mmCIF file of C-alpha atoms in Angstrom:
data_model
loop_
_atom_site.group_PDB
_atom_site.id
_atom_site.type_symbol
_atom_site.label_atom_id
_atom_site.label_comp_id
_atom_site.label_asym_id
_atom_site.label_seq_id
_atom_site.Cartn_x
_atom_site.Cartn_y
_atom_site.Cartn_z
ATOM 1 C CA MET A 20 -1.301 -6.998 19.760
ATOM 2 C CA ILE A 21 -0.617 -4.591 22.220
ATOM 3 C CA SER A 22 -3.828 -3.407 24.008
ATOM 4 C CA GLY A 23 -5.099 0.095 25.233
ATOM 5 C CA ILE A 24 -3.276 3.580 25.533
ATOM 6 C CA ALA A 25 0.735 1.400 25.270
ATOM 7 C CA GLY A 26 -1.408 -0.544 21.063
ATOM 8 C CA LEU A 27 -2.161 3.205 20.409
ATOM 9 C CA ILE A 28 0.750 5.395 21.375
ATOM 10 C CA PHE A 29 3.363 2.247 18.596
ATOM 11 C CA LEU A 30 0.420 2.820 16.285
ATOM 12 C CA PHE A 31 1.804 6.154 16.040
ATOM 13 C CA PHE A 32 4.733 6.094 15.608
ATOM 14 C CA VAL A 33 4.683 3.215 13.657
ATOM 15 C CA PHE A 34 2.768 5.491 11.584
ATOM 16 C CA PHE A 35 4.582 8.303 12.070
ATOM 17 C CA TYR A 36 7.360 5.827 11.331
ATOM 18 C CA VAL A 37 5.753 4.808 7.839
ATOM 19 C CA GLY A 38 4.692 8.478 6.909
ATOM 20 C CA LEU A 39 8.689 9.785 7.800
ATOM 21 C CA PHE A 40 10.350 7.112 4.777
ATOM 22 C CA ALA A 41 7.715 6.698 2.357
ATOM 23 C CA VAL A 42 8.970 8.878 0.326
ATOM 24 C CA GLY A 43 8.035 7.554 -3.438
ATOM 25 C CA GLY A 44 3.817 8.328 -2.266
ATOM 26 C CA GLY A 45 0.515 5.649 -1.035
ATOM 27 C CA LEU A 46 2.319 2.821 -2.719
ATOM 28 C CA VAL A 47 5.778 3.312 -1.101
ATOM 29 C CA ALA A 48 3.980 3.793 1.787
ATOM 30 C CA ALA A 49 2.525 0.536 1.596
ATOM 31 C CA THR A 50 5.189 -1.008 1.212
ATOM 32 C CA PHE A 51 6.539 -0.173 4.940
ATOM 33 C CA MET A 52 3.456 -0.694 6.662
ATOM 34 C CA GLN A 53 3.015 -4.738 5.217
ATOM 35 C CA GLN A 54 6.727 -4.987 6.131
ATOM 36 C CA VAL A 55 5.885 -3.008 9.844
ATOM 37 C CA LEU A 56 2.610 -4.711 9.969
ATOM 38 C CA VAL A 57 2.733 -8.375 8.657
ATOM 39 C CA ASP A 58 6.244 -9.288 8.545
ATOM 40 C CA ARG A 59 7.881 -7.989 12.090
ATOM 41 C CA TYR A 60 4.891 -7.434 13.918
ATOM 42 C CA HIS A 61 1.452 -10.199 12.135
ATOM 43 C CA LEU A 62 -0.731 -7.490 13.287
ATOM 44 C CA ILE A 63 -1.688 -8.257 10.189
ATOM 45 C CA SER A 64 -2.367 -11.120 7.865
ATOM 46 C CA ALA A 65 -1.324 -10.906 4.333
ATOM 47 C CA GLU A 66 -4.469 -11.357 2.746
ATOM 48 C CA LYS A 67 -6.161 -8.971 4.365
ATOM 49 C CA PHE A 68 -4.019 -6.258 4.367
ATOM 50 C CA TYR A 69 -3.383 -6.621 0.169
ATOM 51 C CA SER A 70 -7.156 -6.773 0.729
ATOM 52 C CA MET A 71 -7.073 -3.252 2.812
ATOM 53 C CA LEU A 72 -4.715 -1.809 0.751
ATOM 54 C CA ALA A 73 -7.647 -3.214 -2.586
ATOM 55 C CA ILE A 74 -10.079 -0.868 -1.127
ATOM 56 C CA SER A 75 -8.087 2.176 -0.113
ATOM 57 C CA GLU A 76 -7.062 2.754 -3.647
ATOM 58 C CA SER A 77 -10.571 2.244 -4.664
ATOM 59 C CA THR A 78 -11.351 4.313 -2.629
ATOM 60 C CA PRO A 79 -11.094 8.535 -2.782
ATOM 61 C CA GLY A 80 -8.168 10.476 -1.368
ATOM 62 C CA PRO A 81 -4.116 9.756 -0.670
ATOM 63 C CA ILE A 82 -4.121 6.424 -1.057
ATOM 64 C CA GLY A 83 -1.535 5.864 2.510
ATOM 65 C CA VAL A 84 -3.465 8.539 4.718
ATOM 66 C CA ASN A 85 -6.400 5.884 3.250
ATOM 67 C CA LEU A 86 -4.716 2.695 3.978
ATOM 68 C CA ALA A 87 -3.365 4.267 7.779
ATOM 69 C CA THR A 88 -7.113 4.882 8.374
ATOM 70 C CA TYR A 89 -8.396 1.729 7.375
ATOM 71 C CA CYS A 90 -4.746 -0.353 9.434
ATOM 72 C CA GLY A 91 -5.857 2.186 12.917
ATOM 73 C CA THR A 92 -9.093 1.016 12.750
ATOM 74 C CA GLU A 93 -9.509 -2.032 12.092
ATOM 75 C CA LEU A 94 -6.800 -2.474 15.111
ATOM 76 C CA TYR A 95 -8.135 -0.393 17.824
ATOM 77 C CA GLY A 96 -11.439 1.325 16.042
ATOM 78 C CA PRO A 97 -12.529 5.132 15.905
ATOM 79 C CA ILE A 98 -9.235 6.314 18.255
ATOM 80 C CA GLY A 99 -7.233 4.021 15.965
ATOM 81 C CA GLY A 100 -7.658 5.229 12.568
ATOM 82 C CA ILE A 101 -7.650 8.954 14.044
ATOM 83 C CA ILE A 102 -4.201 8.027 15.440
ATOM 84 C CA THR A 103 -2.806 5.955 12.830
ATOM 85 C CA THR A 104 -4.062 9.020 10.545
ATOM 86 C CA PHE A 105 -1.843 12.124 12.510
ATOM 87 C CA GLY A 106 1.508 9.509 12.630
ATOM 88 C CA GLU A 107 1.003 9.596 8.632
ATOM 89 C CA ILE A 108 0.705 12.708 8.159
ATOM 90 C CA LEU A 109 2.694 14.311 10.669
ATOM 91 C CA PRO A 110 6.277 13.662 9.615
ATOM 92 C CA SER A 111 4.666 15.516 5.589
ATOM 93 C CA LEU A 112 3.567 18.620 8.082
ATOM 94 C CA ILE A 113 5.994 19.206 9.623
ATOM 95 C CA ILE A 114 8.702 18.265 6.522
ATOM 96 C CA ILE A 115 6.146 20.776 4.127
ATOM 97 C CA MET A 116 6.792 23.482 7.092
ATOM 98 C CA PHE A 117 10.736 23.201 7.533
ATOM 99 C CA ILE A 118 11.106 23.277 3.381
ATOM 100 C CA ALA A 119 8.200 25.798 3.041
ATOM 101 C CA LYS A 120 11.590 28.235 5.481
ATOM 102 C CA PHE A 121 14.735 26.520 3.937
ATOM 103 C CA PHE A 122 13.932 25.100 0.533
ATOM 104 C CA MET A 123 13.694 27.971 -1.546
ATOM 105 C CA ASN A 124 17.764 28.977 -0.625
ATOM 106 C CA VAL A 125 18.853 25.177 -0.407
ATOM 107 C CA GLN A 126 17.143 24.265 -3.946
ATOM 108 C CA LYS A 127 19.818 24.995 -6.616
ATOM 109 C CA LYS A 128 23.043 23.057 -4.817
ATOM 110 C CA PRO A 129 24.807 20.181 -5.675
ATOM 111 C CA LEU A 130 24.304 18.205 -2.547
ATOM 112 C CA VAL A 131 20.131 18.867 -2.858
ATOM 113 C CA LYS A 132 20.292 18.606 -6.857
ATOM 114 C CA ALA A 133 21.994 14.966 -6.143
ATOM 115 C CA SER A 134 19.862 13.721 -2.746
ATOM 116 C CA PHE A 135 17.389 13.727 -5.736
ATOM 117 C CA THR A 136 18.264 12.151 -8.360
ATOM 118 C CA GLY A 137 19.103 9.175 -5.901
ATOM 119 C CA LEU A 138 15.615 9.502 -4.445
ATOM 120 C CA ARG A 139 14.378 8.611 -7.971
ATOM 121 C CA PRO A 140 15.183 4.982 -8.604
ATOM 122 C CA ALA A 141 14.674 4.216 -5.112
ATOM 123 C CA THR A 142 10.790 4.780 -5.510
ATOM 124 C CA SER A 143 10.715 3.330 -8.366
ATOM 125 C CA GLY A 144 11.965 -0.105 -5.947
ATOM 126 C CA MET A 145 10.171 0.522 -3.460
ATOM 127 C CA VAL A 146 6.511 1.342 -5.835
ATOM 128 C CA LEU A 147 7.492 -1.976 -8.227
ATOM 129 C CA VAL A 148 7.664 -4.064 -4.483
ATOM 130 C CA ALA A 149 4.276 -2.550 -3.978
ATOM 131 C CA ALA A 150 2.469 -3.575 -7.202
ATOM 132 C CA MET A 151 3.886 -7.533 -7.439
ATOM 133 C CA ASN A 152 3.669 -7.765 -3.640
ATOM 134 C CA VAL A 153 -0.236 -6.717 -4.924
ATOM 135 C CA PHE A 154 0.285 -8.880 -7.996
ATOM 136 C CA LEU A 155 1.157 -12.121 -6.178
ATOM 137 C CA ILE A 156 -1.402 -11.937 -3.552
ATOM 138 C CA ALA A 157 -3.794 -11.514 -5.562
ATOM 139 C CA LEU A 158 -3.083 -13.617 -8.982
ATOM 140 C CA LEU A 159 -1.213 -16.746 -6.999
ATOM 141 C CA ASN A 160 -2.788 -19.092 -4.599
ATOM 142 C CA ILE A 161 1.192 -19.262 -2.853
ATOM 143 C CA PRO A 162 -0.119 -20.983 1.508
ATOM 144 C CA LEU A 163 -1.736 -23.807 -1.216
ATOM 145 C CA PHE A 164 2.258 -24.282 -3.023
ATOM 146 C CA LYS A 165 3.735 -24.481 0.206
ATOM 147 C CA GLU A 166 2.146 -27.467 1.349
ATOM 148 C CA SER A 167 1.172 -29.514 -1.449
ATOM 149 C CA GLY A 168 4.063 -27.684 -4.582
ATOM 150 C CA LEU A 169 1.555 -28.394 -7.114
ATOM 151 C CA PHE A 170 1.936 -26.834 -10.278
ATOM 152 C CA PHE A 171 -1.877 -26.545 -10.485
ATOM 153 C CA ASP A 172 -2.559 -25.142 -6.995
ATOM 154 C CA LEU A 173 -0.345 -21.817 -7.705
ATOM 155 C CA PHE A 174 -2.723 -19.965 -9.685
ATOM 156 C CA ARG A 175 -5.751 -18.874 -8.888
ATOM 157 C CA LEU A 176 -7.426 -19.199 -11.852
ATOM 158 C CA LYS A 177 -10.357 -17.802 -11.515
ATOM 159 C CA SER A 178 -8.441 -14.579 -10.130
ATOM 160 C CA VAL A 179 -6.170 -15.755 -13.631
ATOM 161 C CA ILE A 180 -8.736 -15.195 -15.505
ATOM 162 C CA PHE A 181 -11.440 -12.240 -14.061
ATOM 163 C CA TYR A 182 -7.385 -10.071 -14.950
ATOM 164 C CA LEU A 183 -6.875 -10.864 -18.455
ATOM 165 C CA ALA A 184 -11.244 -10.557 -18.701
ATOM 166 C CA CYS A 185 -10.117 -6.490 -16.791
ATOM 167 C CA LEU A 186 -7.078 -6.220 -18.754
ATOM 168 C CA ALA A 187 -8.640 -6.763 -22.312
ATOM 169 C CA VAL A 188 -11.895 -4.523 -21.456
ATOM 170 C CA LEU A 189 -9.527 -2.263 -20.923
ATOM 171 C CA PHE A 190 -7.488 -2.237 -23.792
ATOM 172 C CA PHE A 191 -10.145 -3.161 -25.931
ATOM 173 C CA PHE A 192 -12.769 -0.447 -25.463
ATOM 174 C CA LYS A 193 -10.870 3.214 -23.954
ATOM 175 C CA LYS A 194 -13.464 4.745 -23.042
ATOM 176 C CA ILE A 195 -14.655 2.440 -20.373
ATOM 177 C CA HIS A 196 -14.000 4.492 -17.300
ATOM 178 C CA PRO A 197 -11.263 2.503 -14.894
ATOM 179 C CA VAL A 198 -13.784 2.729 -12.178
ATOM 180 C CA PHE A 199 -16.492 0.364 -13.506
ATOM 181 C CA ILE A 200 -13.733 -2.218 -13.296
ATOM 182 C CA VAL A 201 -12.852 -0.891 -10.458
ATOM 183 C CA MET A 202 -16.523 -1.268 -8.652
ATOM 184 C CA ALA A 203 -16.276 -5.108 -11.211
ATOM 185 C CA GLY A 204 -13.840 -6.561 -9.294
ATOM 186 C CA ALA A 205 -15.578 -5.726 -5.551
ATOM 187 C CA VAL A 206 -17.901 -7.243 -7.499
ATOM 188 C CA PHE A 207 -16.139 -10.461 -8.788
ATOM 189 C CA GLY A 208 -14.823 -10.431 -5.160
ATOM 190 C CA VAL A 209 -18.275 -10.634 -3.209
ATOM 191 C CA LEU A 210 -19.675 -13.535 -5.953
ATOM 192 C CA PHE A 211 -17.426 -15.869 -6.462
ATOM 193 C CA LEU A 212 -14.035 -15.208 -4.095
#
């Protein structure tokens, strides 16, 4: 990890990049963050990143901003959280100011309509990738599977059972608010994992 001011500047530009290209919401931003922070620069382990994502999803506010703040704070303390949050939201602020000034004049143009039509499937794919990554990390024990090659080492049995129980509760007891499932997940993680 790069230390000092250079590390903070690096993080600002990483999260500026994420904020600039994450069209489609927080899960798309999470996919970009995972690619940059986990896969490319190895600043955070995959398991830690997806734990941070789960916490960011269960706290109030936009997922992408919550995750950016959490990552920055984890890597560089409170100042890192401020820098990454600012880097994440700055592109949106710039784009919104630009759109407010010019978009009303160009929104009916065929090229603009076509570009928004093309963004829909790409964004859906990015959200699907993020969802699948969370699913695989949460329910599968991938490192053990790679080392041993045994099928029974593949699944985290406790996690799979808890996941199926949560699905059943949400399906059969529709009056239970999802926040209680999130709280149960936190308790389950503390007690059993």
